[in-house]
Coordinates of C-alpha atoms in Angstrom, one line a residue:
M15 CA 0.0 -0.1 -0.1
L16 CA 2.6 2.6 1.0
E17 CA 4.9 1.9 -2.3
V18 CA 1.6 2.6 -4.6
E19 CA 0.8 5.7 -2.3
R20 CA 4.5 7.1 -2.9
L21 CA 4.3 6.1 -6.6
I22 CA 0.9 8.2 -6.6
R23 CA 2.3 11.1 -4.8
S24 CA 5.5 11.2 -7.1
V25 CA 3.6 10.9 -10.0
A26 CA 1.2 13.8 -8.8
A27 CA 4.1 16.0 -7.9
T28 CA 6.0 15.5 -11.1
E29 CA 3.5 15.3 -13.8
I30 CA 0.1 16.9 -12.6
M31 CA 0.7 19.7 -10.2
P32 CA 3.4 21.7 -12.2
R33 CA 1.0 21.9 -15.1
F34 CA -1.9 22.9 -12.7
G35 CA -2.9 26.3 -13.8
Q36 CA -0.2 26.5 -16.5
L37 CA -1.7 24.7 -19.6
A38 CA -1.7 26.3 -22.7
A39 CA -4.8 25.8 -25.3
A40 CA -2.6 23.3 -27.1
D41 CA -2.1 21.3 -24.0
I42 CA -6.1 20.4 -24.0
V43 CA -8.0 18.4 -26.4
E44 CA -11.7 17.7 -26.8
K45 CA -12.6 13.9 -26.7
T46 CA -16.5 14.2 -27.8
G47 CA -17.2 17.7 -26.6
P48 CA -15.8 20.9 -24.5
D49 CA -16.8 19.2 -21.2
N50 CA -15.0 15.8 -22.0
L51 CA -11.4 16.9 -22.2
V52 CA -7.9 15.3 -22.1
T53 CA -4.8 17.3 -21.3
V54 CA -1.0 16.5 -21.5
A55 CA -1.0 16.1 -17.7
D56 CA -3.5 13.1 -18.1
R57 CA -1.4 11.2 -20.6
A58 CA 1.8 11.7 -18.8
A59 CA 0.5 10.8 -15.7
E60 CA -1.0 7.7 -16.9
S61 CA 2.1 6.6 -18.8
A62 CA 4.2 7.0 -15.5
L63 CA 1.7 5.5 -13.2
T64 CA 1.4 2.4 -15.8
A65 CA 5.3 2.0 -15.8
G66 CA 5.4 2.2 -11.8
L67 CA 2.3 0.1 -11.0
T68 CA 3.7 -2.8 -13.2
A69 CA 7.1 -2.5 -11.6
I70 CA 5.7 -2.7 -8.3
L71 CA 3.7 -5.8 -9.1
P72 CA 5.3 -7.8 -12.0
G73 CA 2.9 -9.6 -14.2
S74 CA 0.1 -7.2 -13.6
V75 CA -1.6 -5.1 -16.3
V76 CA -2.8 -1.6 -16.1
V77 CA -6.5 -0.6 -17.5
G78 CA -6.2 3.1 -17.8
E79 CA -8.6 5.7 -19.3
E80 CA -6.6 7.0 -21.7
A81 CA -5.1 3.6 -22.8
V82 CA -8.8 2.5 -23.0
A83 CA -9.7 5.7 -25.2
D84 CA -7.0 4.7 -27.7
D85 CA -7.8 0.8 -27.7
P86 CA -11.0 -0.2 -26.4
G87 CA -9.7 -3.9 -26.2
V88 CA -7.7 -2.9 -23.1
L89 CA -10.9 -3.5 -21.1
D90 CA -10.7 -7.3 -21.7
A91 CA -7.9 -7.3 -19.2
L92 CA -10.4 -6.8 -16.2
V93 CA -11.9 -10.5 -17.0
G94 CA -8.5 -12.0 -17.5
D95 CA -6.3 -13.9 -14.9
A96 CA -3.6 -11.2 -14.3
P97 CA -4.1 -8.6 -11.6
A98 CA -5.4 -5.4 -13.1
W99 CA -4.7 -1.9 -11.9
I100 CA -7.7 0.2 -12.8
V101 CA -6.5 3.9 -13.2
D102 CA -7.8 7.4 -14.1
P103 CA -4.9 9.5 -13.9
I104 CA -7.0 12.7 -13.5
D105 CA -10.6 12.3 -12.4
G106 CA -12.2 15.7 -13.0
T107 CA -10.2 16.9 -15.9
Y108 CA -12.3 19.7 -16.8
N109 CA -11.9 21.3 -13.3
Y110 CA -8.4 20.6 -13.6
A111 CA -8.0 22.2 -17.1
T112 CA -9.9 25.4 -15.8
N113 CA -7.9 25.8 -12.4
N114 CA -10.4 24.3 -10.2
P115 CA -8.6 22.3 -7.4
R116 CA -11.4 19.6 -7.4
F117 CA -9.7 16.7 -9.1
T118 CA -8.2 13.3 -8.1
V119 CA -6.0 10.5 -9.2
L120 CA -7.9 7.4 -8.7
V121 CA -6.1 3.9 -8.7
A122 CA -7.8 0.5 -7.8
L123 CA -6.3 -3.1 -7.8
A124 CA -8.6 -5.9 -9.0
H125 CA -8.2 -9.7 -9.6
R126 CA -10.6 -12.1 -11.2
G127 CA -13.5 -9.6 -10.9
S128 CA -12.7 -8.6 -7.2
L129 CA -11.3 -5.3 -5.8
L130 CA -8.5 -5.7 -3.5
A131 CA -7.3 -2.2 -2.7
S132 CA -7.9 1.4 -3.9
W133 CA -6.1 4.7 -3.5
T134 CA -7.8 8.2 -3.9
L135 CA -5.3 11.4 -4.0
A136 CA -6.7 15.1 -4.2
P137 CA -3.1 16.7 -4.7
A138 CA -4.5 20.2 -4.8
L139 CA -6.4 19.6 -1.8
D140 CA -3.8 17.5 0.0
M141 CA -6.4 14.5 0.8
F142 CA -5.6 10.9 0.4
A143 CA -8.1 8.0 0.8
T144 CA -7.0 4.3 0.9
A145 CA -9.3 1.1 1.2
V146 CA -8.0 -2.4 1.5
A147 CA -10.6 -5.5 1.1
G148 CA -11.6 -6.7 4.6
Q149 CA -9.4 -4.1 6.3
G150 CA -11.6 -1.0 6.2
A151 CA -11.4 2.6 4.7
H152 CA -9.2 5.6 5.7
L153 CA -8.8 9.5 4.9
D154 CA -5.4 10.8 5.8
G155 CA -5.0 7.7 8.1
R156 CA -8.2 8.4 9.9
P157 CA -10.9 5.6 9.5
L158 CA -13.9 6.4 7.4
R159 CA -17.6 5.3 8.1
V160 CA -20.7 5.9 6.3
G161 CA -23.5 7.9 7.8
S162 CA -26.9 6.6 8.9
A163 CA -29.6 6.1 6.4
P164 CA -33.1 7.9 6.9
D165 CA -36.1 5.7 6.5
D166 CA -38.1 8.4 4.4
L167 CA -36.8 9.4 0.9
R168 CA -37.6 12.9 1.9
H169 CA -34.6 12.8 4.2
L170 CA -32.1 11.4 1.9
D171 CA -29.3 13.6 0.8
V172 CA -28.8 12.2 -2.8
T173 CA -26.2 13.4 -5.4
A174 CA -26.5 12.7 -9.2
P175 CA -24.6 13.8 -12.6
Q176 CA -25.1 17.4 -13.6
Q177 CA -28.3 17.4 -15.7
K178 CA -26.1 18.4 -18.8
W179 CA -25.4 14.6 -19.0
W180 CA -28.8 13.3 -18.6
T181 CA -30.3 11.6 -21.6
P182 CA -34.2 12.1 -21.9
A183 CA -34.8 8.7 -20.4
Q184 CA -32.8 9.7 -17.3
R185 CA -34.3 12.8 -17.1
E186 CA -37.6 11.3 -16.6
Q187 CA -36.2 8.9 -14.0
F188 CA -34.9 11.8 -12.0
N189 CA -37.9 13.5 -12.2
A190 CA -39.9 10.6 -10.9
M191 CA -37.6 10.3 -8.1
C192 CA -37.7 14.1 -7.3
A193 CA -41.5 13.7 -6.9
H194 CA -40.9 12.0 -3.6
A195 CA -39.0 15.2 -2.4
V196 CA -35.6 13.8 -2.4
S197 CA -32.9 16.4 -1.6
L198 CA -30.8 16.4 -5.0
G199 CA -27.7 17.9 -5.6
F200 CA -25.0 17.3 -8.1
Y201 CA -21.4 16.2 -8.3
D202 CA -18.3 17.4 -10.4
T203 CA -16.0 14.6 -9.9
T204 CA -16.8 11.0 -8.7
G205 CA -13.8 10.5 -6.9
L206 CA -14.2 13.4 -4.4
E207 CA -18.0 12.3 -4.1
Y208 CA -17.0 8.7 -3.1
V209 CA -15.0 10.1 -0.4
T210 CA -17.8 12.4 0.8
L211 CA -20.2 9.3 1.1
A212 CA -17.6 7.2 2.8
A213 CA -17.2 9.9 5.3
G214 CA -20.8 10.1 6.2
R215 CA -21.5 13.4 4.8
R216 CA -23.7 12.2 2.0
T217 CA -26.6 9.4 2.1
A218 CA -26.6 8.1 -1.5
M219 CA -25.0 8.7 -4.9
I220 CA -26.4 7.9 -8.3
L221 CA -24.1 6.7 -11.3
T222 CA -25.5 6.8 -14.7
W223 CA -22.4 5.6 -16.6
D224 CA -20.2 2.5 -16.1
F225 CA -16.5 3.4 -16.7
P226 CA -14.4 1.3 -14.5
W227 CA -11.6 4.1 -13.8
D228 CA -14.5 6.3 -12.4
H229 CA -15.7 3.9 -10.0
A230 CA -13.8 1.0 -8.9
A231 CA -11.5 3.0 -6.5
G232 CA -14.7 4.7 -4.8
A233 CA -16.8 1.5 -4.8
L234 CA -14.2 -0.2 -2.6
L235 CA -13.9 2.8 -0.5
V236 CA -17.5 2.9 0.3
A237 CA -17.7 -0.8 0.8
E238 CA -15.0 -0.7 3.3
A239 CA -16.7 2.2 5.0
G240 CA -19.5 0.2 5.7
G241 CA -21.6 0.8 2.5
V242 CA -23.1 -0.8 -0.5
M243 CA -22.8 0.0 -4.1
I244 CA -25.7 -1.8 -6.1
G245 CA -26.7 -1.6 -9.8
G246 CA -30.1 -1.3 -11.5
D247 CA -30.8 -5.0 -11.2
G248 CA -30.1 -5.3 -7.5
T249 CA -26.6 -7.0 -8.1
P250 CA -23.5 -5.7 -6.2
Y251 CA -21.1 -3.6 -8.3
R252 CA -18.2 -5.3 -10.2
P253 CA -15.1 -3.7 -11.5
S254 CA -15.6 -4.9 -15.2
A255 CA -17.9 -3.0 -17.5
G256 CA -21.4 -4.1 -17.9
N257 CA -23.1 -3.1 -14.5
P258 CA -26.9 -2.5 -15.1
L259 CA -27.6 1.1 -14.7
P260 CA -28.3 3.2 -12.8
M261 CA -25.9 2.2 -10.0
I262 CA -26.5 3.6 -6.5
A263 CA -24.0 4.1 -3.4
A264 CA -25.5 4.2 -0.1
P265 CA -25.0 3.2 3.5
V266 CA -27.6 0.3 3.3
A267 CA -29.0 -1.7 0.6
A268 CA -32.8 -0.5 1.7
S269 CA -31.9 2.8 0.8
V270 CA -30.7 1.7 -2.7
A271 CA -33.8 -0.3 -3.2
R272 CA -36.2 2.9 -2.3
L273 CA -34.4 5.0 -4.8
H274 CA -34.4 2.3 -7.5
A275 CA -38.0 2.1 -6.9
A276 CA -38.6 5.6 -7.1
L277 CA -36.4 6.3 -10.3
R278 CA -38.8 3.5 -11.9
G279 CA -41.9 5.5 -11.0
E280 CA -42.9 3.1 -8.6
R281 CA -44.0 3.1 -4.7
P282 CA -40.7 2.7 -2.6
P283 CA -40.6 -0.4 -0.6
A284 CA -41.7 0.1 3.1
S285 CA -39.0 0.9 5.7
S286 CA -38.1 -2.0 7.9
R287 CA -35.6 -1.0 10.8
A288 CA -34.6 -4.8 11.0
G289 CA -33.6 -4.8 7.3
D290 CA -32.0 -1.4 7.2
G291 CA -28.9 -2.3 9.1

């Protein structure tokens, strides 16, 4: 764990932070639109992380956001036999490119479909969260624990992707959920939002896309903090692509079930204290 943490901090210090606030127009490229960006820092950081992580664990492979953008076949490594590092060199690239310090470096280690460990660094905010399967989650060395889950949907503090990312079908789902008077906010980076949920400052997080590099590190962080992350079909999150959407992370499965029902326009299941723990 410490060797990986040192590598992540080193890459952030050499490839990411020196470029923060210093990018020229030519250093930023639009992938699919003005809100979906990649920078020279993303590519340099992913290259350095790839070299360092495979040196730490010989025989392992790296599934990085930028590598998959160049070759979607890289995703196949997540269902192979080799240990796989799942890497988002800069989660929140739009923030990074516009000089907003809310961005993270996300790294997770998976093997044969199971998440083993994760690292979340917010270098401009000096925050580092880690999780190890079966050993808990920590933020800057302090244990993380999800908060309590209210019985009433009206008392849930829920966050979702910003409305500009919603499809027409998703808009209908969120409108149906909001009819239950859910408190709805919006997040700008998944990495920091997972930390917020794991620290007990949020009661639910809705995910409408399934890129492993955005979710693997946070999913383990939430799970080791005592929470759950469940897909639209009721099955737990898995670090390979193909999770049924929307996925919901929350302190307990009962909250997830109620939110999924509300998103479908159904009457949420009745609360049960015995089943909420």
